[in-house]
Short mmCIF file of C-alpha atoms in Angstrom, two decimals:
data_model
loop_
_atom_site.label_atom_id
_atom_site.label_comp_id
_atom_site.label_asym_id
_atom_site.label_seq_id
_atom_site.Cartn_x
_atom_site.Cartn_y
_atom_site.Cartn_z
CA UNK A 107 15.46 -27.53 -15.14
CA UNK A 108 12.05 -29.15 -15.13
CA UNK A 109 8.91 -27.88 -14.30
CA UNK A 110 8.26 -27.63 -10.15
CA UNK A 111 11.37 -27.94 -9.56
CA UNK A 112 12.81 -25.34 -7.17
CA UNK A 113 16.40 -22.49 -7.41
CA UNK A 114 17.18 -20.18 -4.95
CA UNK A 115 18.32 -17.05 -6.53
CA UNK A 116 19.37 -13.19 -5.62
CA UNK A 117 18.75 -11.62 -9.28
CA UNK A 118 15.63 -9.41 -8.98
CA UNK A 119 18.16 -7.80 -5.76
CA UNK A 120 20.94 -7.58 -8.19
CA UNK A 121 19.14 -6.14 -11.08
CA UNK A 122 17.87 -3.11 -8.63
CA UNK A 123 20.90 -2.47 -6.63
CA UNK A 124 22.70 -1.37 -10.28
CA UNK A 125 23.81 2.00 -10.43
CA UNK A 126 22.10 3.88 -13.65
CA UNK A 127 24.81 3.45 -16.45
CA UNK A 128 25.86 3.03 -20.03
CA UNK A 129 23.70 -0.41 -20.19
CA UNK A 130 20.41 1.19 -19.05
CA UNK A 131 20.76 3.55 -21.40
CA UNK A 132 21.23 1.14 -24.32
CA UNK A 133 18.19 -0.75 -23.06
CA UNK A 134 15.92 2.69 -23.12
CA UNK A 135 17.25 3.71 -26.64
CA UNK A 136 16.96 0.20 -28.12
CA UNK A 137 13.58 -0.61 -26.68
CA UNK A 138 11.96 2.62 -25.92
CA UNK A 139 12.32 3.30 -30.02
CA UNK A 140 9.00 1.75 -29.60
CA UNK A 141 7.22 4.77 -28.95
CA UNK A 142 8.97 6.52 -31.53
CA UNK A 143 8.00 4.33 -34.06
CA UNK A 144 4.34 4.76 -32.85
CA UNK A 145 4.64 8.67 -32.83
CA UNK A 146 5.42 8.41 -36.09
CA UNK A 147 2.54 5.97 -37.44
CA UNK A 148 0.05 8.21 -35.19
CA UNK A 149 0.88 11.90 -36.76
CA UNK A 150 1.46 10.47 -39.96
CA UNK A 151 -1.73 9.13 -40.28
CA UNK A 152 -2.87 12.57 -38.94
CA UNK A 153 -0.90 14.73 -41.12
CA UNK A 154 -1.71 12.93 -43.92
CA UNK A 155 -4.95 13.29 -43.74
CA UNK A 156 -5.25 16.53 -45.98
CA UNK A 157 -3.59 14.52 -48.84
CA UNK A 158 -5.49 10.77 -48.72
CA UNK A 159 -8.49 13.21 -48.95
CA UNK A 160 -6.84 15.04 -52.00
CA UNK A 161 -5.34 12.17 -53.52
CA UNK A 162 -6.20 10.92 -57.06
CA UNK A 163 -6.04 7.41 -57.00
CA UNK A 164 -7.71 6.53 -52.81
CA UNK A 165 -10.25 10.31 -52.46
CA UNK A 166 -10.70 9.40 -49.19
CA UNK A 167 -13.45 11.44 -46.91
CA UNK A 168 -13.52 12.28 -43.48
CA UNK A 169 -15.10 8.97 -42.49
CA UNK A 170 -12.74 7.02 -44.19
CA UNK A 171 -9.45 8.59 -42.67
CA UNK A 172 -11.50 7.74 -39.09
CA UNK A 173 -12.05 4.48 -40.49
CA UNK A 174 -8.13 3.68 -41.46
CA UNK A 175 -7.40 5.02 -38.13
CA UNK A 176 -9.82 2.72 -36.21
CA UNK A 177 -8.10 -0.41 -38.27
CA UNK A 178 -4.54 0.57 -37.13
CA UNK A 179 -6.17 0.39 -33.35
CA UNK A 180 -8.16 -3.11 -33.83
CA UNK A 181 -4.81 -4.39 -35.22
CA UNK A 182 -2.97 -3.08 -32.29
CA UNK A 183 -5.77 -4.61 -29.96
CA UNK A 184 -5.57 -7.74 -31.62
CA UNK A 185 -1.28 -7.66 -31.92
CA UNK A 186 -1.29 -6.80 -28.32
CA UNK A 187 -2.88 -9.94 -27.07
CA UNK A 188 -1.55 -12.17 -29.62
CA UNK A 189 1.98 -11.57 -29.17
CA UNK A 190 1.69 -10.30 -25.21
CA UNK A 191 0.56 -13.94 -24.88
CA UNK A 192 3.86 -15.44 -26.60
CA UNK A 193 5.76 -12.92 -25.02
CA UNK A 194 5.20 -14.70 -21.88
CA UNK A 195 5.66 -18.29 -22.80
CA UNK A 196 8.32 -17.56 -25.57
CA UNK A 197 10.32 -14.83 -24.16
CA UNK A 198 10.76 -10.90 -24.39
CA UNK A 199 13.58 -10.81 -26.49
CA UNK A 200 12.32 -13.56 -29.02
CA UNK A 201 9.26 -11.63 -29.36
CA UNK A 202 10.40 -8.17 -29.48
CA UNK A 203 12.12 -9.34 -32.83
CA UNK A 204 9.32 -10.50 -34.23
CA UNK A 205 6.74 -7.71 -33.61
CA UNK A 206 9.14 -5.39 -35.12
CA UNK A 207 9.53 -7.36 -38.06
CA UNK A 208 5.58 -7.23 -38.44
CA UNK A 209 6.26 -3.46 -38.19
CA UNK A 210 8.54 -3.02 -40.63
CA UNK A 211 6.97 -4.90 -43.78
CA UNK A 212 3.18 -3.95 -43.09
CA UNK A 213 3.94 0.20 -42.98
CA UNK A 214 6.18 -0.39 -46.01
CA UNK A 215 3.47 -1.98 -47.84
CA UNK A 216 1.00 0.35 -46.65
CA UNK A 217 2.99 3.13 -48.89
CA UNK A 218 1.75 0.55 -51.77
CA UNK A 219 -2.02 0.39 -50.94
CA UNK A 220 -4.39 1.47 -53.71
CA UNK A 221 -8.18 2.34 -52.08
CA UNK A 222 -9.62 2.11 -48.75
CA UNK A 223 -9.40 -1.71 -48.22
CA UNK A 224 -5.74 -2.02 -48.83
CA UNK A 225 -5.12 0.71 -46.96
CA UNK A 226 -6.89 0.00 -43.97
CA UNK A 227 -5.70 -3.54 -43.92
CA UNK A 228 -1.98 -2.72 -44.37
CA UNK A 229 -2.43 -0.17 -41.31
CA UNK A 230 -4.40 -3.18 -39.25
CA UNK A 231 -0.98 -5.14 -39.56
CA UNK A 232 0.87 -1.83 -38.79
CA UNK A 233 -1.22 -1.69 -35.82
CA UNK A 234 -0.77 -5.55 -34.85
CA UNK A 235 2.80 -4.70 -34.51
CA UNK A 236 3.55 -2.04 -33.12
CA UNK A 237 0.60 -3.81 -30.30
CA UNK A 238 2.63 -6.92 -29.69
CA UNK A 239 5.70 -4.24 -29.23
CA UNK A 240 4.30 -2.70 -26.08
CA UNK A 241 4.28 -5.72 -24.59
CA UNK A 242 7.29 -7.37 -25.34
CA UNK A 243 9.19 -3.67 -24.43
CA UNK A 244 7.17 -2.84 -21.43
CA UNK A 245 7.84 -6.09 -19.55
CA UNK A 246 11.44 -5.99 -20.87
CA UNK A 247 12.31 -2.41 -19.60
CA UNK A 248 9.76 -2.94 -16.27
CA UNK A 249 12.49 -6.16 -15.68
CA UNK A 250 15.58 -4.45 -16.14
CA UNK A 251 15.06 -0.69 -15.20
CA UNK A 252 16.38 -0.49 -10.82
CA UNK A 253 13.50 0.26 -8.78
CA UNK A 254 14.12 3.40 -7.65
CA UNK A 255 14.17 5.24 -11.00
CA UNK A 256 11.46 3.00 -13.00
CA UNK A 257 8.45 5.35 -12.83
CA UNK A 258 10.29 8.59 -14.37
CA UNK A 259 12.10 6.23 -16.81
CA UNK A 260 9.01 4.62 -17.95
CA UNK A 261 7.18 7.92 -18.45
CA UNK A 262 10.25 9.41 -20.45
CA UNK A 263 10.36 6.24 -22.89
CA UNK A 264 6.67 6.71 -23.04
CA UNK A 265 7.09 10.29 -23.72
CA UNK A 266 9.03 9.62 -26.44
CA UNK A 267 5.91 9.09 -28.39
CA UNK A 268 6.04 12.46 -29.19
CA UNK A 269 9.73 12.26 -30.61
CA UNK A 270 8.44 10.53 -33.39
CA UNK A 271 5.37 12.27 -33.74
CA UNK A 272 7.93 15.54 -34.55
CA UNK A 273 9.26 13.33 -37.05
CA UNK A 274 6.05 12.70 -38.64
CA UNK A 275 5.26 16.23 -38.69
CA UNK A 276 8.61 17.69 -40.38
CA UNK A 277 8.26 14.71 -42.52
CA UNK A 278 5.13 15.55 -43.58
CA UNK A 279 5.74 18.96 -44.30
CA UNK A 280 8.55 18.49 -46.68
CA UNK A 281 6.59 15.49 -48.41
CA UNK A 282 3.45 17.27 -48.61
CA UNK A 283 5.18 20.47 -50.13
CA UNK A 284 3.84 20.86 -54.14
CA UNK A 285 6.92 22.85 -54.78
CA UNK A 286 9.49 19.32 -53.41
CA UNK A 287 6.91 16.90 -54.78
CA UNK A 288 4.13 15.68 -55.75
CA UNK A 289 1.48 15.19 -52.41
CA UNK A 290 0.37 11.62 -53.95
CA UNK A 291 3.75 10.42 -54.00
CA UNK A 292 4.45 12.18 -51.44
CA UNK A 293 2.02 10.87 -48.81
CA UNK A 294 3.76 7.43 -49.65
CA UNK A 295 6.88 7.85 -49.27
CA UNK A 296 6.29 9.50 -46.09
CA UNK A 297 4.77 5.41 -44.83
CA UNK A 298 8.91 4.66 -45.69
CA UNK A 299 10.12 6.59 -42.78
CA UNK A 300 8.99 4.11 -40.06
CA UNK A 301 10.08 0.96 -42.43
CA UNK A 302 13.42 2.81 -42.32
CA UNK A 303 14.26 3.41 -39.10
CA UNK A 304 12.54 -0.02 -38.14
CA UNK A 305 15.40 -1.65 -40.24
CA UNK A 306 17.70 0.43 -37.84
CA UNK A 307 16.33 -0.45 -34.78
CA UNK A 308 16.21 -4.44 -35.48
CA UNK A 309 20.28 -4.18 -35.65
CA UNK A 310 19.89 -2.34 -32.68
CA UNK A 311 18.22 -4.83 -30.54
CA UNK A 312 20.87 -7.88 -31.79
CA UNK A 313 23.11 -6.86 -28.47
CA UNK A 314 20.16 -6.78 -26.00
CA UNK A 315 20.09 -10.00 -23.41
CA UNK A 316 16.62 -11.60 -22.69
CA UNK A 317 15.23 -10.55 -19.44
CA UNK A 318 16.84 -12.64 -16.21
CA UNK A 319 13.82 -12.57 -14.17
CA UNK A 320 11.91 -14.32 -17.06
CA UNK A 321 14.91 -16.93 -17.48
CA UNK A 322 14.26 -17.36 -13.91
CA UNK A 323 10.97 -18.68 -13.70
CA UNK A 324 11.28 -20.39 -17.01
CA UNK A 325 13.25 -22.90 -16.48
CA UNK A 326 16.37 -21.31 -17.29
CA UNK A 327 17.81 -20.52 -13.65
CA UNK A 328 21.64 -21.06 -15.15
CA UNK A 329 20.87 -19.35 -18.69
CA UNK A 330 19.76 -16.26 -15.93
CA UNK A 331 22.67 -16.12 -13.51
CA UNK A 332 24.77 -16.20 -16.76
CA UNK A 333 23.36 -13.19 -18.32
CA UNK A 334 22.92 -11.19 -14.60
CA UNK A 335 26.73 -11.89 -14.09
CA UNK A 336 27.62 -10.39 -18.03
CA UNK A 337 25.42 -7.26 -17.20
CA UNK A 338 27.16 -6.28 -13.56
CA UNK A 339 30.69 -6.57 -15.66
CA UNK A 340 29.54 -3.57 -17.54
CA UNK A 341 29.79 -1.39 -14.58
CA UNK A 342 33.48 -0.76 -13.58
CA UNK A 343 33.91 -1.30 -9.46
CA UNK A 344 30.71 -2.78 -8.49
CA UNK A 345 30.51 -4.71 -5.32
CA UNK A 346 30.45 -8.58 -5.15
CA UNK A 347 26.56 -9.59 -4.55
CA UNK A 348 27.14 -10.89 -1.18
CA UNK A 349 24.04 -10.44 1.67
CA UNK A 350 21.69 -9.51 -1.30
CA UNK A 351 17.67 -10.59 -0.67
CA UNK A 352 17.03 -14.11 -2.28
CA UNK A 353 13.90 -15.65 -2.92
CA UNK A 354 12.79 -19.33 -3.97
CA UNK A 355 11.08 -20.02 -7.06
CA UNK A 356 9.21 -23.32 -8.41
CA UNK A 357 9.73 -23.59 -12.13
CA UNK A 358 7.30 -23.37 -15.06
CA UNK A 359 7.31 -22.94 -18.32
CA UNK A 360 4.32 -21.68 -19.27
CA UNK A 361 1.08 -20.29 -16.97
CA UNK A 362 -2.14 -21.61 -17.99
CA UNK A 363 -4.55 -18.98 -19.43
CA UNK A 364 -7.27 -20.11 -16.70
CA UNK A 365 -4.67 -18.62 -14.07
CA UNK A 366 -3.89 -15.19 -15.66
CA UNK A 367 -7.76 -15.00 -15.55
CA UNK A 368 -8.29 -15.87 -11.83
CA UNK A 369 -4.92 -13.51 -10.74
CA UNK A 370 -6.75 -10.75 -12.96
CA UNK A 371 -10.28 -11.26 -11.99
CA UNK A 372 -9.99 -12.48 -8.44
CA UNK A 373 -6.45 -11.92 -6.93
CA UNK A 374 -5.85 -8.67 -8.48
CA UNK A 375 -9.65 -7.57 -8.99
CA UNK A 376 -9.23 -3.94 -7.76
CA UNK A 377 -5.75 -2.99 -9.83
CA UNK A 378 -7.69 -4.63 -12.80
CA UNK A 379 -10.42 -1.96 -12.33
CA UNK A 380 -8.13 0.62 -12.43
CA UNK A 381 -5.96 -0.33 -15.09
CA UNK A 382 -9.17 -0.81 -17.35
CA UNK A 383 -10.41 2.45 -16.22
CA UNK A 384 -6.82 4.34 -16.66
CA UNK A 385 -6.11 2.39 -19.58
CA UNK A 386 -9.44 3.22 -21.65
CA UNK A 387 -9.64 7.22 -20.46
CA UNK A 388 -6.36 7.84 -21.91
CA UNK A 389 -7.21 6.20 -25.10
CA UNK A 390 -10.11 7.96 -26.23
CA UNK A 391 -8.70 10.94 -24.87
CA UNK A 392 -5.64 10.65 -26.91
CA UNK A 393 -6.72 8.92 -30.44
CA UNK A 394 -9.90 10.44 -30.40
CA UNK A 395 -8.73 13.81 -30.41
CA UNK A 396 -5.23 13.64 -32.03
CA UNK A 397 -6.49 11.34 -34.83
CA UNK A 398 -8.22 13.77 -35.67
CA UNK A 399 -6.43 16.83 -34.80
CA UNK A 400 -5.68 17.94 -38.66
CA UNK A 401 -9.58 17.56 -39.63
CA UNK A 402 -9.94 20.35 -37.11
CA UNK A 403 -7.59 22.79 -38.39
CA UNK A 404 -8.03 22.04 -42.36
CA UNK A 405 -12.30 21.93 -41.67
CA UNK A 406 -12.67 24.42 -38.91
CA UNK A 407 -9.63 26.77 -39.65
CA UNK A 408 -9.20 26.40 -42.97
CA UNK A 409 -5.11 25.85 -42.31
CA UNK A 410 -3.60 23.92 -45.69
CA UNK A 411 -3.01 20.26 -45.33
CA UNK A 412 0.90 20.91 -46.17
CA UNK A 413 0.97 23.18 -43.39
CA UNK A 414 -0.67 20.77 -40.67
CA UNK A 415 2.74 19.82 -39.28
CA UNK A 416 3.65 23.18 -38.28
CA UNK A 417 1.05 22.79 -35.72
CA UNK A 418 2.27 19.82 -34.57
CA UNK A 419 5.17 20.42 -33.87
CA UNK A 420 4.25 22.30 -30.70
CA UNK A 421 1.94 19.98 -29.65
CA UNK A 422 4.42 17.08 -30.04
CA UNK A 423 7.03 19.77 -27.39
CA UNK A 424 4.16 20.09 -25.25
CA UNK A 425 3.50 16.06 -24.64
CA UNK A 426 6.85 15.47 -24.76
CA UNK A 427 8.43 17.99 -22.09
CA UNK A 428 5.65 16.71 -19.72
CA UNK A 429 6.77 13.35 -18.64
CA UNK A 430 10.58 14.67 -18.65
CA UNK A 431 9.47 17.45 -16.38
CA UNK A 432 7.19 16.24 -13.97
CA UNK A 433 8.18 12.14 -14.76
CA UNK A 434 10.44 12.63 -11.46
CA UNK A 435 7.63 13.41 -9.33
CA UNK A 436 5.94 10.19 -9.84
CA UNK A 437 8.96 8.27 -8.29
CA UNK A 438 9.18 10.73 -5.33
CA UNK A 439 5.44 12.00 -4.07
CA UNK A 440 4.26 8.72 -5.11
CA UNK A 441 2.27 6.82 -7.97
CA UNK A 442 -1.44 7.48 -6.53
CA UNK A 443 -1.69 11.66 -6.28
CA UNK A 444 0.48 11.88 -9.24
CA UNK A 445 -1.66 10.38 -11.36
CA UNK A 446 -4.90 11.40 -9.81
CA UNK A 447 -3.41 15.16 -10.45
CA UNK A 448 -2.18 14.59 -13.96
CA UNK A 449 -5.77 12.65 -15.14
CA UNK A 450 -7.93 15.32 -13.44
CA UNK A 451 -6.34 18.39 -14.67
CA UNK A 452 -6.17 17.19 -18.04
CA UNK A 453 -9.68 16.70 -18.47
CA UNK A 454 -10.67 20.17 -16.77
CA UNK A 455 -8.43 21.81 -19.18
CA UNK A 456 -9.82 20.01 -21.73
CA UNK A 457 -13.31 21.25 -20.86
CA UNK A 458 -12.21 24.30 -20.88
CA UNK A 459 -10.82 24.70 -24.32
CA UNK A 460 -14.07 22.99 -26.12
CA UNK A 461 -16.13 25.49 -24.39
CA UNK A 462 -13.91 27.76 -26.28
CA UNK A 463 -13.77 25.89 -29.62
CA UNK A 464 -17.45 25.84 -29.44
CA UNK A 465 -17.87 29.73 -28.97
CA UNK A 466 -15.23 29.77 -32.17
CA UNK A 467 -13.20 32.27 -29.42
CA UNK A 468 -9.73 30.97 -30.07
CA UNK A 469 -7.59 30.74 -33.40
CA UNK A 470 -5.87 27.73 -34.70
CA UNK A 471 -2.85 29.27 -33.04
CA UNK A 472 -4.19 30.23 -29.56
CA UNK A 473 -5.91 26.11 -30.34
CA UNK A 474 -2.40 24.94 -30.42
CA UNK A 475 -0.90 26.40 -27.70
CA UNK A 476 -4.47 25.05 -25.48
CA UNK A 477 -3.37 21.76 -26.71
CA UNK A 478 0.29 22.07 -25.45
CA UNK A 479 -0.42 23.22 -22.16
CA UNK A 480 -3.30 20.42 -22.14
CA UNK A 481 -1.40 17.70 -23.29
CA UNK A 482 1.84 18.40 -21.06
CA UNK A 483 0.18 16.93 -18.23
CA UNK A 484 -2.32 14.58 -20.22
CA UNK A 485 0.44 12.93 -21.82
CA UNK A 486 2.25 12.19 -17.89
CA UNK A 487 -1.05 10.72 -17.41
CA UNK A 488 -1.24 8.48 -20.52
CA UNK A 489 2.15 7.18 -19.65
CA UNK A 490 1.30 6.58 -16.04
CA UNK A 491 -1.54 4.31 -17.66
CA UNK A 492 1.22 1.79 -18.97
CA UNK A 493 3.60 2.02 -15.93
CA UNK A 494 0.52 1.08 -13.85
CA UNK A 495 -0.84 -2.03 -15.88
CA UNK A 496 3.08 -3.49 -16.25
CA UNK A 497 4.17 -3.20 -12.81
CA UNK A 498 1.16 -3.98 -10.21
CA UNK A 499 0.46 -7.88 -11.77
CA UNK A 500 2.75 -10.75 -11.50
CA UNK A 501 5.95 -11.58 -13.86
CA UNK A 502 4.77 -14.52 -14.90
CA UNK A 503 1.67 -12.59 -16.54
CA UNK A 504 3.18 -8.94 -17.19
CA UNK A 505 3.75 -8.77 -20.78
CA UNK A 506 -0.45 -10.71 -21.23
CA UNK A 507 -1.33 -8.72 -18.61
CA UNK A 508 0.36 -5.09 -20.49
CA UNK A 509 -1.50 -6.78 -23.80
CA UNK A 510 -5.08 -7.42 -22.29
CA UNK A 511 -5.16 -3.64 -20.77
CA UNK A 512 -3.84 -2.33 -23.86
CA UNK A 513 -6.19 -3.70 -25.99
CA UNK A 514 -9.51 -3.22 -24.13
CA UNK A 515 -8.36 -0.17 -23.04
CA UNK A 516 -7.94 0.93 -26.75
CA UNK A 517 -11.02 -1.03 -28.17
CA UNK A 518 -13.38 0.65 -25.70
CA UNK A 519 -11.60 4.23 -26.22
CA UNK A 520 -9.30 3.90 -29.26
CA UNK A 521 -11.22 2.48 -31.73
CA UNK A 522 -14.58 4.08 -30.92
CA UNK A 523 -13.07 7.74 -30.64
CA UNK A 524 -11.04 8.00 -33.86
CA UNK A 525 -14.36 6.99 -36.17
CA UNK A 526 -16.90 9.36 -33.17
CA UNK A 527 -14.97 12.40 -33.87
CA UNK A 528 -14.66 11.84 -37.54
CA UNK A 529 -18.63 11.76 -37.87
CA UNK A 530 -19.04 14.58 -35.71
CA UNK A 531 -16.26 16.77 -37.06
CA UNK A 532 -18.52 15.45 -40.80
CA UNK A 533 -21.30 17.56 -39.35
CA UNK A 534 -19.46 20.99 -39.13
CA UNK A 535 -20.73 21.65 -36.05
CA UNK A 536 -18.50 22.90 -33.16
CA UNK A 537 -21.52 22.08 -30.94
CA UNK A 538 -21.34 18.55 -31.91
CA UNK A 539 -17.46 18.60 -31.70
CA UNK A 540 -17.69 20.12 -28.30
CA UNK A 541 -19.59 17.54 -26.83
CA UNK A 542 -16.93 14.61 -27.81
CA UNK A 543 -14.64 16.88 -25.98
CA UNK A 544 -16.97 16.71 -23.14
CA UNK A 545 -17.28 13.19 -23.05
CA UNK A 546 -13.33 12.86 -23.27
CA UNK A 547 -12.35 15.33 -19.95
CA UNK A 548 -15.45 12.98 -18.12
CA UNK A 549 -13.64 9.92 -18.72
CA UNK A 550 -10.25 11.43 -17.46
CA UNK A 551 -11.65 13.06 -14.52
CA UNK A 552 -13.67 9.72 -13.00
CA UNK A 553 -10.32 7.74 -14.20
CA UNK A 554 -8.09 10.24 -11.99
CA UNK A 555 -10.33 9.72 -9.13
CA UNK A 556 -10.68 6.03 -9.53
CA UNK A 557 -6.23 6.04 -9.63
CA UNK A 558 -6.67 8.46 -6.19
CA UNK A 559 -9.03 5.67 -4.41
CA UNK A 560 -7.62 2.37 -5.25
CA UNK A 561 -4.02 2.80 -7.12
CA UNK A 562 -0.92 1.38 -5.57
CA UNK A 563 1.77 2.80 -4.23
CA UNK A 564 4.35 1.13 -6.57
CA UNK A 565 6.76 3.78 -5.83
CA UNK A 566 10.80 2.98 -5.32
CA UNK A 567 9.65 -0.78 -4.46
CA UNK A 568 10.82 -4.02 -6.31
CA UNK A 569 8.97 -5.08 -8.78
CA UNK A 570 8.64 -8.71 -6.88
CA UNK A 571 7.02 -6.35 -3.77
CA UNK A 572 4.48 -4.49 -6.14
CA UNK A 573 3.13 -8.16 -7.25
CA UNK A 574 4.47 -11.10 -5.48
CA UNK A 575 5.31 -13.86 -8.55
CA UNK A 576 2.66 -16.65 -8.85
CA UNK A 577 6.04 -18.75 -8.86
CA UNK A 578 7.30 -17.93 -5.60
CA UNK A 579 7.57 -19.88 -2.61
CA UNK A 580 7.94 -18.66 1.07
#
């Protein structure tokens, strides 16, 4: 079909009305990977830390492990809105192919890298990858997950973050181990994991259908109907979609960039606010502190860089068991209070521990098990962050809207806090470290009231009722 031309079509209805089953759970474990993959990158990089520092041939310092951190974030900011933009014109699946491919040769080639510059430019590509993957997957799961269930879905796949940050940990702890091998051959091989299990995950995705609502508005109205009708046979005794809610689109390829401005900046002005402000708490919250996370116990508790990931592990349970446990609530007492509650509480509690830290009245053991009960609600609230930004804007712009929160959100917080905690960490101070803290549980507090004010009640609604499609017609 051409551009302005007009379909009639029932497939957002039919996508929601789907019982959960065997294909929804393909789509999560295919897709949601994602944040496995990230996991891993993340508490690499931060178990790892101990050996760059150690190693012969890179003798990185404290600065410089902030520093390699801060590139994997700039080339997530800049991945994000690179490929979130061609995710939209192109297509999610297209895209989701290709972002994972960036993946998988840039963290292999980072376990090649020979001083600071190679390093940090091999984890910049790492970065730009794994960035253009959030927003191919988020649009694609937002598109195919049913209403009813997409908030506690989307937290759980988000959680899963922490799945492959356990990964990172036990595979740091065997690769870090003098007695297995050596640390500085170690440290690389342990980069191999996530080019492994990227190589897995492409095969994967070979089975997974583009998105229908995006053939819909592309162009593609028959391509769509095709691949709705192949998805209902997968679920034995469905109904025929008769009396189902249809709506009218006009066709377009492609939305002009001076659009998605004027539906973010004007249309949507208020959710933009809050997505920014959700969006840049939980960053520097979350990479400012776990980035750095190991430079705390080896330089404040003297705990041996081969034993960092025994600490993680914990922490990973902690951030991970949040979203599964409290995910539900999201979906039933609604989007606004949940995450006000989760954003608030997190940065109290994180007040609260620094205040410890700084008095040097807890233990690196009594530090981990702050951080767990900490992180079991901030990590609900990071995930919220993404659920909000890729369901309360238009189809036509999700996956460059996802991308544009993503990477200011992680440019203001993300980049900034990995290198700010590094330098004050440098100082040996637990003053110094105390007031990053500090400024981390301010931003999540004001963020939690800003979601409480002017969120959106996205709850149990179709997507198409959260953020009516630039493309439709009444």
């Amino acid at each position: 079909m051409a551009d302005g031309d007009i379909v009639e079509s029932d497939i957002p209805a039919r996508l929601d009305r789907l019982p959960w089953g065997r294909f929804h759970t393909l789509v999560v474990a295919a897709l949601g990977i994602t944040w496995i993959l990230d996991g891993l990158e993340v508490t690499l990089a931060g178990s790892l830390a101990g050996a760059l520092k150690d190693s012969p041939v890179l003798h990185f310092s404290n600065t410089d492990v902030g520093l390699a951190s801060s590139a994997y974030l700039a080339g997530a900011v800049l991945g994000a809105i690179v490929f979130g933009w061609l995710t939209d014109r192109l297509g999610r699946k297209k895209l989701f192919f290709i972002t994972l491919s960036v993946y998988l040769v840039a963290t292999a080639a980072t376990a090649a890298s020979w001083n600071i510059a190679s390093f940090a430019f091999f984890r910049f590509m790492t970065g730009a990858g794994i960035g253009g993957e959030y927003a191919a997957i988020n649009s694609t799961i937002q598109e195919l997950i049913p209403a009813r269930v997409r908030g506690w879905s989307d937290l759980v796949i988000n959680g899963s973050f922490w799945v492959g940050a356990a990964m990172g940990a036990l595979g740091s702890l065997v690769l870090l181990d003098p007695e297995v091998i050596d640390p500085d051959i170690g440290w690389r091989l342990a980069f191999l994991i996530g080019a492994t299990l990227a190589l897995v995950i492409f095969f994967m995705r070979l089975w997974l259908p583009e998105s229908p609502r995006w053939l819909m508005t592309h162009g593609r109205a028959t391509e769509a109907a095709q691949v709705i009708t192949e998805i209902e046979h997968k679920f034995a005794g469905l109904p025929a979609a008769r009396g189902l809610t249809r709506v009218k689109v006009r066709m377009r390829t492609s939305t002009p960039l001076r659009e998605v401005m004027r539906t973010l900046f004007k249309r949507h002005r208020q959710r933009t606010y809050v997505g920014l402000s959700l969006m840049a708490a939980q960053a520097f919250f979350y990479n400012a502190i776990f980035f750095t996370y190991a430079l705390i116990l080896t330089d404040f508790y003297k705990v041996p860089s081969d034993a960092v990931g025994w600490y993680l592990l914990p922490f990973a349970a902690g951030n991970f068991l949040g979203p599964v446990l409290i995910g539900r609530l999201f979906d039933t007492q609604g989007r606004r209070p949940m995450i006000a509650f989760t954003y608030v509480i997190s940065g109290l509690l994180l007040a609260g521990t620094g205040f410890l830290f700084a008095r040097d009245l807890i233990t690196a053991q009594t530090q981990t098990a702050c951080w767990m009960i900490i992180f079991f609600f901030a990590s609900a609230a990071a995930s919220s962050a993404y659920l909000t930004v890729s369901e309360t804007f238009p189809l036509e712009i999700r996956a460059l809207a996802i991308a544009f929160f993503y990477a200011v959100g992680t440019g203001v917080g993300g980049i900034i806090g990995p290198w700010l905690f590094g330098a004050l960490i440098d100082t040996g101070s637990r003053a110094s470290v105390f007031g990053g803290y500090l400024l981390g549980a301010l931003l999540m507090v004001l963020a939690g009231l800003v979601a409480w004010r002017w969120g959106v009640a996205a709850e149990r609604k179709p997507l198409e009722a959260v953020a009516r499609p630039l493309t439709f017609i009444d």
